[in-house]
Amino acid sequence: MAEIQLHNTLSGKVEPFVPQKPGEVRMYTCGPTVYDYAHIGNYRTFVFQDILRRFLKLRGYKLLHVMNLTDVDDRIIANSAAAGKSIRDYTEKFVQAFFDDCKTLSIEPPEHWIRATDHIADMVQLIKRLQEKSFTYPGEGSIYYRITKFPAYGKLSKIDLSGIQAGARVDNDRYEKESARDFALWKAPKPGEHFWETAIGPGRPGWHIECSAMAMKYLGETLDIHTGGIDLAFPHHENEIAQSEAATGKPFARYWLHAEHLLVEGEKMSKSLGNFFTLRDLFAKGYKPSALRFALASVPYRKQLNFTFDGLTQATNSVERLRNFADRLKTGKFPAGKQEGMAARIAKAAEEFDASLSDDLNTARALAAMFDLVRDANTAIDKGEFRQGDVVATQQFLAGFDRVFAVLEDNDAAKLQALGFSASEASLSDADIERLIAERNAAKKKRDFPAADVIRKELADHGIILEDAKDGSVRWKRK
Ligand SMILES: [Zn+2]
């Protein structure tokens, strides 16, 4: 097996991955802020960290992985107050939707899924440690972090702070500060809004302190890996480092991994451009969870991912090709014995797959290794050269592949139904469509036009449009 190499934002380099404790990985992922449905850009990051944890597990590591749910922030507190609901009642719907979405995308649950509101005491304790070391100052009932006390500030994002002038606003805090760079650890209560009565006064935690306190509570003062979207590197992760390292005097996280942005059809995703999609938006258009997972996983995490509907259709076809191949191995009848060279061909694919993911999670290269083997094996099967004795090794390689990519199980319809999409809204696979078209052609051949029309209508109900060419062939497309 190849040595695992990961790009560390902290050093700016690809480095060999060596956890603190042999065989065990302590990892933290910044989870969603649960005031709305998460969008596909968020899920690009969550699928990336899922591929990472699944690959580490495949390589035999024991994972201790924590993901938080930010269920306290200014918007949540203001929105829940406006709705006359408790924070828990207001966020519950979005927490549940997030869990459901993760399940639908086959994102494995981390070992700990934790809520910020369950850890206020831990945050207060961490702020007290910072107070004792004079890293804080008060202002109008809030408590701020004094960045000038932490000279290493900026080491993660390499941000040039000289450009940030006093009085400029770098975050959404509406409080008075000594320096624009400083950030709130604890925020004074606002009239009519929820607050906690604590040893450091009444109020609510700042966003950054949440992650520092929760990560260290479950994973210790030095984590192996911290992941998140690239947009979190500054200021959020920079502030996490400042808080944690000031309190403990130890490195906070040894490897920082950041996923790049997702674009939609080449443009930044935004509600005003009408290219803003939640998972449910895409499922309502008839796309499958497996295709979306495949599309999000197929581009290496440090490259921008240009999400397109053409790409999603290609991903649908790719998943179909893999599933068909797995079926072919399962149900095919092959001559006994082994094909000459096939065992070595499979071993080469497995080695290339491992080398690709070890190479800073190069998922595109790993997929190419898989599809090259599928092509070669399919050719051998078509020629009648593939033998029964090679089936198990091929299936073992497929199983290893699927422990990371998780797209082979044909469970899209059940997942969509669990999300509340009816069976008719659930999309047809390409194979289903081809089968129905073949049935329609057969009906037309028999001049059973009513039967052919019924099939055309069934396809239309699923958003599939048929075009009959003059030469008798039929082309189809999704609406
Ligand atoms: Zn965080």
GROMACS .gro file of C-alpha atoms and ligand atoms in nm:
model
  480
    1MET     CA    1   0.000   0.000   0.000
    2ALA     CA    2   0.113   0.353  -0.076
    3GLU     CA    3   0.201   0.606   0.194
    4ILE     CA    4  -0.094   0.838   0.251
    5GLN     CA    5  -0.012   1.197   0.153
    6LEU     CA    6  -0.244   1.487   0.236
    7HIS     CA    7  -0.228   1.857   0.156
    8ASN     CA    8  -0.197   2.054   0.476
    9THR     CA    9  -0.321   2.415   0.449
   10LEU     CA   10  -0.103   2.500   0.750
   11SER     CA   11   0.226   2.414   0.575
   12GLY     CA   12   0.092   2.478   0.225
   13LYS     CA   13   0.241   2.141   0.127
   14VAL     CA   14   0.144   1.783   0.058
   15GLU     CA   15   0.278   1.585   0.354
   16PRO     CA   16   0.289   1.219   0.461
   17PHE     CA   17  -0.001   1.155   0.695
   18VAL     CA   18   0.112   1.021   1.033
   19PRO     CA   19  -0.143   1.034   1.316
   20GLN     CA   20  -0.032   1.098   1.675
   21LYS     CA   21  -0.140   0.756   1.795
   22PRO     CA   22  -0.065   0.470   1.554
   23GLY     CA   23  -0.380   0.326   1.402
   24GLU     CA   24  -0.613   0.598   1.525
   25VAL     CA   25  -0.731   0.925   1.366
   26ARG     CA   26  -0.889   1.209   1.562
   27MET     CA   27  -1.075   1.432   1.321
   28TYR     CA   28  -1.306   1.732   1.349
   29THR     CA   29  -1.537   1.869   1.080
   30CYS     CA   30  -1.722   2.199   1.098
   31GLY     CA   31  -2.086   2.105   1.049
   32PRO     CA   32  -2.378   2.309   0.917
   33THR     CA   33  -2.544   2.611   1.074
   34VAL     CA   34  -2.896   2.478   1.106
   35TYR     CA   35  -3.116   2.773   1.013
   36ASP     CA   36  -3.194   2.652   0.660
   37TYR     CA   37  -3.149   2.352   0.430
   38ALA     CA   38  -2.787   2.292   0.338
   39HIS     CA   39  -2.702   2.333  -0.033
   40ILE     CA   40  -2.495   2.126  -0.275
   41GLY     CA   41  -2.188   2.344  -0.210
   42ASN     CA   42  -2.205   2.243   0.157
   43TYR     CA   43  -2.247   1.880   0.057
   44ARG     CA   44  -1.941   1.891  -0.163
   45THR     CA   45  -1.742   1.948   0.157
   46PHE     CA   46  -1.934   1.685   0.355
   47VAL     CA   47  -1.890   1.425   0.079
   48PHE     CA   48  -1.517   1.506   0.069
   49GLN     CA   49  -1.475   1.448   0.443
   50ASP     CA   50  -1.681   1.128   0.408
   51ILE     CA   51  -1.447   1.000   0.134
   52LEU     CA   52  -1.154   1.089   0.360
   53ARG     CA   53  -1.291   0.904   0.663
   54ARG     CA   54  -1.398   0.604   0.457
   55PHE     CA   55  -1.056   0.579   0.294
   56LEU     CA   56  -0.879   0.603   0.631
   57LYS     CA   57  -1.108   0.328   0.760
   58LEU     CA   58  -1.038   0.115   0.452
   59ARG     CA   59  -0.670   0.152   0.536
   60GLY     CA   60  -0.741   0.015   0.882
   61TYR     CA   61  -0.748   0.330   1.092
   62LYS     CA   62  -0.989   0.359   1.381
   63LEU     CA   63  -1.175   0.686   1.341
   64LEU     CA   64  -1.274   0.922   1.617
   65HIS     CA   65  -1.457   1.186   1.418
   66VAL     CA   66  -1.665   1.473   1.552
   67MET     CA   67  -1.902   1.692   1.354
   68ASN     CA   68  -2.085   1.979   1.518
   69LEU     CA   69  -2.421   2.131   1.447
   70THR     CA   70  -2.407   2.506   1.491
   71ASP     CA   71  -2.749   2.558   1.644
   72VAL     CA   72  -2.669   2.893   1.802
   73ASP     CA   73  -2.578   3.200   1.602
   74ASP     CA   74  -2.717   3.549   1.549
   75ARG     CA   75  -2.961   3.445   1.276
   76ILE     CA   76  -3.089   3.143   1.464
   77ILE     CA   77  -3.142   3.342   1.782
   78ALA     CA   78  -3.315   3.627   1.597
   79ASN     CA   79  -3.528   3.394   1.381
   80SER     CA   80  -3.637   3.175   1.670
   81ALA     CA   81  -3.729   3.483   1.875
   82ALA     CA   82  -3.928   3.620   1.581
   83ALA     CA   83  -4.106   3.284   1.542
   84GLY     CA   84  -4.178   3.268   1.915
   85LYS     CA   85  -3.999   2.934   1.938
   86SER     CA   86  -3.720   2.795   2.150
   87ILE     CA   87  -3.388   2.751   1.971
   88ARG     CA   88  -3.429   2.373   1.989
   89ASP     CA   89  -3.778   2.383   1.835
   90TYR     CA   90  -3.671   2.626   1.564
   91THR     CA   91  -3.362   2.431   1.455
   92GLU     CA   92  -3.503   2.079   1.494
   93LYS     CA   93  -3.651   2.073   1.143
   94PHE     CA   94  -3.319   2.171   0.982
   95VAL     CA   95  -3.117   1.933   1.201
   96GLN     CA   96  -3.345   1.648   1.094
   97ALA     CA   97  -3.324   1.755   0.729
   98PHE     CA   98  -2.944   1.754   0.753
   99PHE     CA   99  -2.940   1.403   0.903
  100ASP     CA  100  -3.180   1.284   0.632
  101ASP     CA  101  -2.970   1.445   0.357
  102CYS     CA  102  -2.651   1.283   0.489
  103LYS     CA  103  -2.819   0.945   0.498
  104THR     CA  104  -2.949   0.996   0.144
  105LEU     CA  105  -2.599   1.079   0.020
  106SER     CA  106  -2.455   0.777   0.208
  107ILE     CA  107  -2.247   1.009   0.427
  108GLU     CA  108  -2.147   0.795   0.725
  109PRO     CA  109  -2.241   0.936   1.064
  110PRO     CA  110  -1.931   1.054   1.252
  111GLU     CA  111  -1.861   0.894   1.590
  112HIS     CA  112  -2.002   1.207   1.757
  113TRP     CA  113  -2.263   1.442   1.616
  114ILE     CA  114  -2.287   1.723   1.867
  115ARG     CA  115  -2.486   2.041   1.914
  116ALA     CA  116  -2.339   2.373   2.021
  117THR     CA  117  -2.630   2.437   2.260
  118ASP     CA  118  -2.534   2.123   2.458
  119HIS     CA  119  -2.182   2.258   2.517
  120ILE     CA  120  -2.228   2.614   2.647
  121ALA     CA  121  -2.053   2.521   2.977
  122ASP     CA  122  -1.747   2.394   2.784
  123MET     CA  123  -1.730   2.720   2.590
  124VAL     CA  124  -1.758   2.926   2.909
  125GLN     CA  125  -1.476   2.725   3.062
  126LEU     CA  126  -1.251   2.785   2.760
  127ILE     CA  127  -1.325   3.158   2.768
  128LYS     CA  128  -1.232   3.162   3.137
  129ARG     CA  129  -0.898   3.001   3.054
  130LEU     CA  130  -0.838   3.273   2.796
  131GLN     CA  131  -0.939   3.541   3.047
  132GLU     CA  132  -0.688   3.404   3.300
  133LYS     CA  133  -0.414   3.433   3.038
  134SER     CA  134  -0.522   3.788   2.945
  135PHE     CA  135  -0.618   3.706   2.587
  136THR     CA  136  -0.955   3.876   2.633
  137TYR     CA  137  -1.108   4.213   2.710
  138PRO     CA  138  -1.465   4.313   2.787
  139GLY     CA  139  -1.680   4.559   2.597
  140GLU     CA  140  -2.046   4.645   2.659
  141GLY     CA  141  -2.123   4.306   2.811
  142SER     CA  142  -1.937   4.112   2.541
  143ILE     CA  143  -1.594   3.949   2.563
  144TYR     CA  144  -1.341   3.986   2.282
  145TYR     CA  145  -1.025   3.806   2.179
  146ARG     CA  146  -0.720   4.032   2.153
  147ILE     CA  147  -0.541   3.920   1.839
  148THR     CA  148  -0.226   4.127   1.904
  149LYS     CA  149  -0.158   3.887   2.196
  150PHE     CA  150  -0.128   3.594   1.952
  151PRO     CA  151   0.154   3.673   1.707
  152ALA     CA  152   0.102   3.350   1.509
  153TYR     CA  153  -0.237   3.478   1.397
  154GLY     CA  154  -0.273   3.433   1.020
  155LYS     CA  155  -0.046   3.127   0.994
  156LEU     CA  156  -0.321   2.907   0.848
  157SER     CA  157  -0.477   3.135   0.590
  158LYS     CA  158  -0.157   3.341   0.533
  159ILE     CA  159  -0.384   3.643   0.537
  160ASP     CA  160  -0.222   3.983   0.535
  161LEU     CA  161  -0.382   4.159   0.826
  162SER     CA  162  -0.219   4.495   0.763
  163GLY     CA  163  -0.492   4.567   0.510
  164ILE     CA  164  -0.766   4.539   0.769
  165GLN     CA  165  -0.813   4.887   0.911
  166ALA     CA  166  -0.955   4.970   1.249
  167GLY     CA  167  -1.327   5.023   1.210
  168ALA     CA  168  -1.359   4.797   0.906
  169ARG     CA  169  -1.593   4.506   0.950
  170VAL     CA  170  -1.455   4.158   0.893
  171ASP     CA  171  -1.746   3.968   1.037
  172ASN     CA  172  -2.107   4.022   1.128
  173ASP     CA  173  -2.048   4.127   1.484
  174ARG     CA  174  -2.222   4.451   1.562
  175TYR     CA  175  -2.028   4.521   1.879
  176GLU     CA  176  -1.758   4.768   1.977
  177LYS     CA  177  -1.404   4.634   1.956
  178GLU     CA  178  -1.050   4.761   2.024
  179SER     CA  179  -0.943   4.645   1.678
  180ALA     CA  180  -1.141   4.543   1.373
  181ARG     CA  181  -0.946   4.217   1.368
  182ASP     CA  182  -1.063   4.113   1.713
  183PHE     CA  183  -1.360   3.886   1.738
  184ALA     CA  184  -1.626   3.811   1.997
  185LEU     CA  185  -1.584   3.508   2.220
  186TRP     CA  186  -1.901   3.589   2.409
  187LYS     CA  187  -2.180   3.824   2.305
  188ALA     CA  188  -2.398   4.038   2.528
  189PRO     CA  189  -2.767   3.947   2.529
  190LYS     CA  190  -3.007   4.139   2.309
  191PRO     CA  191  -3.352   4.243   2.431
  192GLY     CA  192  -3.617   3.979   2.363
  193GLU     CA  193  -3.365   3.717   2.251
  194HIS     CA  194  -3.243   3.401   2.416
  195PHE     CA  195  -2.935   3.415   2.639
  196TRP     CA  196  -2.752   3.191   2.887
  197GLU     CA  197  -2.680   3.299   3.246
  198THR     CA  198  -2.318   3.191   3.311
  199ALA     CA  199  -2.009   3.248   3.525
  200ILE     CA  200  -1.878   3.497   3.266
  201GLY     CA  201  -2.206   3.687   3.257
  202PRO     CA  202  -2.530   3.656   3.059
  203GLY     CA  203  -2.509   3.615   2.683
  204ARG     CA  204  -2.437   3.373   2.403
  205PRO     CA  205  -2.122   3.221   2.256
  206GLY     CA  206  -1.949   3.348   1.944
  207TRP     CA  207  -1.934   3.102   1.656
  208HIS     CA  208  -1.559   3.036   1.669
  209ILE     CA  209  -1.542   2.938   2.036
  210GLU     CA  210  -1.800   2.667   1.972
  211CYS     CA  211  -1.572   2.462   1.751
  212SER     CA  212  -1.260   2.507   1.969
  213ALA     CA  213  -1.442   2.398   2.284
  214MET     CA  214  -1.623   2.103   2.128
  215ALA     CA  215  -1.327   1.974   1.927
  216MET     CA  216  -1.097   1.970   2.231
  217LYS     CA  217  -1.362   1.819   2.458
  218TYR     CA  218  -1.399   1.507   2.243
  219LEU     CA  219  -1.063   1.482   2.069
  220GLY     CA  220  -0.808   1.623   2.313
  221GLU     CA  221  -0.603   1.942   2.287
  222THR     CA  222  -0.428   1.838   1.964
  223LEU     CA  223  -0.635   1.688   1.681
  224ASP     CA  224  -0.495   1.491   1.392
  225ILE     CA  225  -0.714   1.639   1.119
  226HIS     CA  226  -0.947   1.938   1.097
  227THR     CA  227  -1.158   1.967   0.783
  228GLY     CA  228  -1.393   2.225   0.636
  229GLY     CA  229  -1.474   2.428   0.327
  230ILE     CA  230  -1.203   2.668   0.206
  231ASP     CA  231  -1.428   2.964   0.293
  232LEU     CA  232  -1.388   2.869   0.661
  233ALA     CA  233  -1.008   2.899   0.664
  234PHE     CA  234  -1.038   3.270   0.742
  235PRO     CA  235  -1.157   3.391   0.981
  236HIS     CA  236  -1.323   3.085   1.138
  237HIS     CA  237  -1.036   2.835   1.147
  238GLU     CA  238  -0.777   3.105   1.209
  239ASN     CA  239  -0.982   3.206   1.514
  240GLU     CA  240  -1.017   2.845   1.628
  241ILE     CA  241  -0.636   2.818   1.625
  242ALA     CA  242  -0.594   3.147   1.810
  243GLN     CA  243  -0.840   3.044   2.083
  244SER     CA  244  -0.723   2.686   2.127
  245GLU     CA  245  -0.348   2.742   2.110
  246ALA     CA  246  -0.362   3.047   2.337
  247ALA     CA  247  -0.547   2.841   2.598
  248THR     CA  248  -0.338   2.521   2.580
  249GLY     CA  249   0.001   2.628   2.447
  250LYS     CA  250  -0.014   2.323   2.216
  251PRO     CA  251  -0.076   2.286   1.842
  252PHE     CA  252  -0.452   2.265   1.787
  253ALA     CA  253  -0.471   2.057   1.468
  254ARG     CA  254  -0.181   1.888   1.288
  255TYR     CA  255  -0.339   1.864   0.943
  256TRP     CA  256  -0.586   2.116   0.805
  257LEU     CA  257  -0.776   1.998   0.497
  258HIS     CA  258  -0.996   2.237   0.301
  259ALA     CA  259  -1.234   2.159   0.016
  260GLU     CA  260  -1.253   2.407  -0.270
  261HIS     CA  261  -1.567   2.586  -0.383
  262LEU     CA  262  -1.840   2.447  -0.600
  263LEU     CA  263  -1.959   2.642  -0.903
  264VAL     CA  264  -2.286   2.579  -1.085
  265GLU     CA  265  -2.259   2.583  -1.465
  266GLY     CA  266  -1.942   2.791  -1.426
  267GLU     CA  267  -2.094   3.053  -1.198
  268LYS     CA  268  -2.090   3.116  -0.827
  269MET     CA  269  -2.403   2.968  -0.673
  270SER     CA  270  -2.646   3.231  -0.550
  271LYS     CA  271  -3.015   3.260  -0.484
  272SER     CA  272  -3.039   3.569  -0.706
  273LEU     CA  273  -2.890   3.385  -1.007
  274GLY     CA  274  -3.146   3.106  -0.967
  275ASN     CA  275  -2.866   2.845  -0.957
  276PHE     CA  276  -2.893   2.769  -0.588
  277PHE     CA  277  -2.979   2.406  -0.519
  278THR     CA  278  -3.053   2.199  -0.214
  279LEU     CA  279  -3.048   1.821  -0.250
  280ARG     CA  280  -3.426   1.817  -0.254
  281ASP     CA  281  -3.433   2.062  -0.548
  282LEU     CA  282  -3.229   1.814  -0.752
  283PHE     CA  283  -3.425   1.508  -0.642
  284ALA     CA  284  -3.747   1.688  -0.741
  285LYS     CA  285  -3.597   1.721  -1.090
  286GLY     CA  286  -3.558   1.343  -1.104
  287TYR     CA  287  -3.187   1.307  -1.025
  288LYS     CA  288  -3.072   1.022  -0.806
  289PRO     CA  289  -2.885   1.042  -0.475
  290SER     CA  290  -2.613   0.805  -0.602
  291ALA     CA  291  -2.553   1.022  -0.910
  292LEU     CA  292  -2.521   1.334  -0.695
  293ARG     CA  293  -2.279   1.163  -0.455
  294PHE     CA  294  -2.076   1.037  -0.751
  295ALA     CA  295  -2.069   1.383  -0.912
  296LEU     CA  296  -1.961   1.553  -0.587
  297ALA     CA  297  -1.694   1.290  -0.517
  298SER     CA  298  -1.555   1.266  -0.869
  299VAL     CA  299  -1.352   1.588  -0.863
  300PRO     CA  300  -1.050   1.592  -0.626
  301TYR     CA  301  -1.139   1.806  -0.326
  302ARG     CA  302  -0.876   2.075  -0.382
  303LYS     CA  303  -1.005   2.153  -0.732
  304GLN     CA  304  -1.303   2.375  -0.794
  305LEU     CA  305  -1.597   2.157  -0.885
  306ASN     CA  306  -1.806   2.289  -1.172
  307PHE     CA  307  -2.144   2.131  -1.112
  308THR     CA  308  -2.347   2.096  -1.434
  309PHE     CA  309  -2.662   1.909  -1.526
  310ASP     CA  310  -2.473   1.739  -1.809
  311GLY     CA  311  -2.219   1.625  -1.553
  312LEU     CA  312  -2.496   1.494  -1.330
  313THR     CA  313  -2.642   1.294  -1.620
  314GLN     CA  314  -2.295   1.154  -1.692
  315ALA     CA  315  -2.262   1.062  -1.324
  316THR     CA  316  -2.599   0.883  -1.349
  317ASN     CA  317  -2.466   0.682  -1.642
  318SER     CA  318  -2.136   0.607  -1.467
  319VAL     CA  319  -2.313   0.469  -1.161
  320GLU     CA  320  -2.538   0.264  -1.390
  321ARG     CA  321  -2.235   0.121  -1.569
  322LEU     CA  322  -2.079   0.015  -1.238
  323ARG     CA  323  -2.401  -0.142  -1.114
  324ASN     CA  324  -2.450  -0.327  -1.441
  325PHE     CA  325  -2.097  -0.460  -1.419
  326ALA     CA  326  -2.152  -0.577  -1.059
  327ASP     CA  327  -2.475  -0.750  -1.174
  328ARG     CA  328  -2.296  -0.910  -1.464
  329LEU     CA  329  -2.037  -1.061  -1.230
  330LYS     CA  330  -2.305  -1.182  -0.993
  331THR     CA  331  -2.541  -1.339  -1.246
  332GLY     CA  332  -2.304  -1.429  -1.530
  333LYS     CA  333  -2.209  -1.788  -1.614
  334PHE     CA  334  -1.840  -1.803  -1.698
  335PRO     CA  335  -1.618  -2.094  -1.798
  336ALA     CA  336  -1.423  -2.250  -1.511
  337GLY     CA  337  -1.061  -2.160  -1.443
  338LYS     CA  338  -0.877  -1.829  -1.465
  339GLN     CA  339  -0.812  -1.607  -1.764
  340GLU     CA  340  -0.445  -1.561  -1.830
  341GLY     CA  341  -0.330  -1.223  -1.700
  342MET     CA  342  -0.664  -1.128  -1.542
  343ALA     CA  343  -0.551  -1.175  -1.180
  344ALA     CA  344  -0.256  -0.943  -1.244
  345ARG     CA  345  -0.489  -0.696  -1.422
  346ILE     CA  346  -0.717  -0.684  -1.115
  347ALA     CA  347  -0.423  -0.647  -0.876
  348LYS     CA  348  -0.290  -0.359  -1.085
  349ALA     CA  349  -0.627  -0.182  -1.067
  350ALA     CA  350  -0.642  -0.229  -0.690
  351GLU     CA  351  -0.290  -0.094  -0.650
  352GLU     CA  352  -0.366   0.207  -0.869
  353PHE     CA  353  -0.689   0.272  -0.676
  354ASP     CA  354  -0.499   0.274  -0.345
  355ALA     CA  355  -0.217   0.487  -0.486
  356SER     CA  356  -0.468   0.740  -0.622
  357LEU     CA  357  -0.651   0.794  -0.295
  358SER     CA  358  -0.320   0.796  -0.105
  359ASP     CA  359  -0.219   1.081  -0.337
  360ASP     CA  360  -0.411   1.351  -0.146
  361LEU     CA  361  -0.743   1.177  -0.223
  362ASN     CA  362  -0.719   1.192  -0.600
  363THR     CA  363  -1.070   1.063  -0.658
  364ALA     CA  364  -1.065   1.129  -1.034
  365ARG     CA  365  -0.762   0.902  -1.074
  366ALA     CA  366  -0.917   0.638  -0.846
  367LEU     CA  367  -1.233   0.636  -1.059
  368ALA     CA  368  -1.026   0.604  -1.376
  369ALA     CA  369  -0.859   0.294  -1.226
  370MET     CA  370  -1.202   0.147  -1.161
  371PHE     CA  371  -1.347   0.224  -1.503
  372ASP     CA  372  -1.037   0.100  -1.688
  373LEU     CA  373  -1.082  -0.237  -1.519
  374VAL     CA  374  -1.459  -0.238  -1.591
  375ARG     CA  375  -1.384  -0.174  -1.958
  376ASP     CA  376  -1.122  -0.450  -1.980
  377ALA     CA  377  -1.333  -0.702  -1.789
  378ASN     CA  378  -1.645  -0.621  -1.993
  379THR     CA  379  -1.447  -0.673  -2.314
  380ALA     CA  380  -1.322  -1.007  -2.183
  381ILE     CA  381  -1.676  -1.110  -2.090
  382ASP     CA  382  -1.809  -1.007  -2.434
  383LYS     CA  383  -1.541  -1.221  -2.600
  384GLY     CA  384  -1.619  -1.515  -2.372
  385GLU     CA  385  -1.267  -1.500  -2.227
  386PHE     CA  386  -1.352  -1.400  -1.870
  387ARG     CA  387  -1.344  -1.698  -1.631
  388GLN     CA  388  -1.530  -1.794  -1.316
  389GLY     CA  389  -1.203  -1.810  -1.121
  390ASP     CA  390  -1.155  -1.432  -1.155
  391VAL     CA  391  -1.501  -1.337  -1.029
  392VAL     CA  392  -1.423  -1.327  -0.657
  393ALA     CA  393  -1.110  -1.111  -0.692
  394THR     CA  394  -1.300  -0.867  -0.916
  395GLN     CA  395  -1.587  -0.853  -0.668
  396GLN     CA  396  -1.342  -0.791  -0.383
  397PHE     CA  397  -1.196  -0.496  -0.570
  398LEU     CA  398  -1.545  -0.360  -0.634
  399ALA     CA  399  -1.631  -0.400  -0.266
  400GLY     CA  400  -1.319  -0.207  -0.160
  401PHE     CA  401  -1.403   0.063  -0.412
  402ASP     CA  402  -1.754   0.087  -0.273
  403ARG     CA  403  -1.642   0.112   0.088
  404VAL     CA  404  -1.509   0.455  -0.019
  405PHE     CA  405  -1.740   0.566  -0.301
  406ALA     CA  406  -2.062   0.398  -0.176
  407VAL     CA  407  -2.271   0.408  -0.494
  408LEU     CA  408  -2.317   0.042  -0.592
  409GLU     CA  409  -2.623  -0.047  -0.388
  410ASP     CA  410  -2.934   0.010  -0.598
  411ASN     CA  411  -3.130   0.191  -0.325
  412ASP     CA  412  -3.206   0.530  -0.482
  413ALA     CA  413  -3.581   0.478  -0.508
  414ALA     CA  414  -3.610   0.374  -0.144
  415LYS     CA  415  -3.401   0.673  -0.033
  416LEU     CA  416  -3.616   0.913  -0.233
  417GLN     CA  417  -3.933   0.765  -0.091
  418ALA     CA  418  -3.791   0.802   0.260
  419LEU     CA  419  -3.743   1.174   0.184
  420GLY     CA  420  -4.109   1.200   0.085
  421PHE     CA  421  -4.076   1.185  -0.293
  422SER     CA  422  -4.342   0.960  -0.442
  423ALA     CA  423  -4.247   0.664  -0.658
  424SER     CA  424  -4.363   0.840  -0.974
  425GLU     CA  425  -4.138   1.136  -0.895
  426ALA     CA  426  -3.847   0.901  -0.836
  427SER     CA  427  -3.644   0.896  -1.151
  428LEU     CA  428  -3.611   0.606  -1.390
  429SER     CA  429  -3.263   0.471  -1.447
  430ASP     CA  430  -3.118   0.474  -1.797
  431ALA     CA  431  -3.158   0.096  -1.801
  432ASP     CA  432  -3.529   0.133  -1.707
  433ILE     CA  433  -3.574   0.385  -1.988
  434GLU     CA  434  -3.398   0.168  -2.246
  435ARG     CA  435  -3.609  -0.129  -2.140
  436LEU     CA  436  -3.934   0.069  -2.177
  437ILE     CA  437  -3.825   0.200  -2.517
  438ALA     CA  438  -3.750  -0.156  -2.628
  439GLU     CA  439  -4.096  -0.265  -2.509
  440ARG     CA  440  -4.253   0.026  -2.697
  441ASN     CA  441  -4.061  -0.064  -3.015
  442ALA     CA  442  -4.182  -0.422  -2.982
  443ALA     CA  443  -4.543  -0.301  -2.939
  444LYS     CA  444  -4.512  -0.079  -3.247
  445LYS     CA  445  -4.371  -0.367  -3.449
  446LYS     CA  446  -4.678  -0.569  -3.358
  447ARG     CA  447  -4.887  -0.262  -3.457
  448ASP     CA  448  -5.017  -0.249  -3.096
  449PHE     CA  449  -5.024   0.132  -3.097
  450PRO     CA  450  -5.238   0.174  -2.781
  451ALA     CA  451  -4.975  -0.025  -2.585
  452ALA     CA  452  -4.696   0.184  -2.739
  453ASP     CA  453  -4.879   0.503  -2.639
  454VAL     CA  454  -4.919   0.382  -2.280
  455ILE     CA  455  -4.542   0.337  -2.256
  456ARG     CA  456  -4.476   0.678  -2.413
  457LYS     CA  457  -4.705   0.834  -2.153
  458GLU     CA  458  -4.537   0.648  -1.867
  459LEU     CA  459  -4.200   0.783  -1.980
  460ALA     CA  460  -4.344   1.133  -2.017
  461ASP     CA  461  -4.478   1.114  -1.660
  462HIS     CA  462  -4.118   1.060  -1.548
  463GLY     CA  463  -3.998   1.356  -1.752
  464ILE     CA  464  -3.854   1.150  -2.037
  465ILE     CA  465  -3.910   1.285  -2.386
  466LEU     CA  466  -3.886   1.056  -2.688
  467GLU     CA  467  -3.787   1.160  -3.037
  468ASP     CA  468  -3.869   0.913  -3.314
  469ALA     CA  469  -3.615   0.949  -3.596
  470LYS     CA  470  -3.707   0.882  -3.959
  471ASP     CA  471  -3.485   0.574  -3.969
  472GLY     CA  472  -3.699   0.415  -3.696
  473SER     CA  473  -3.449   0.470  -3.416
  474VAL     CA  474  -3.560   0.641  -3.096
  475ARG     CA  475  -3.366   0.904  -2.902
  476TRP     CA  476  -3.461   1.017  -2.555
  477LYS     CA  477  -3.377   1.295  -2.317
  478ARG     CA  478  -3.469   1.411  -1.969
  479LYS     CA  479  -3.691   1.716  -1.952
  480ZN      ZN  480  -1.600   2.525   1.301
   0.00000   0.00000   0.00000
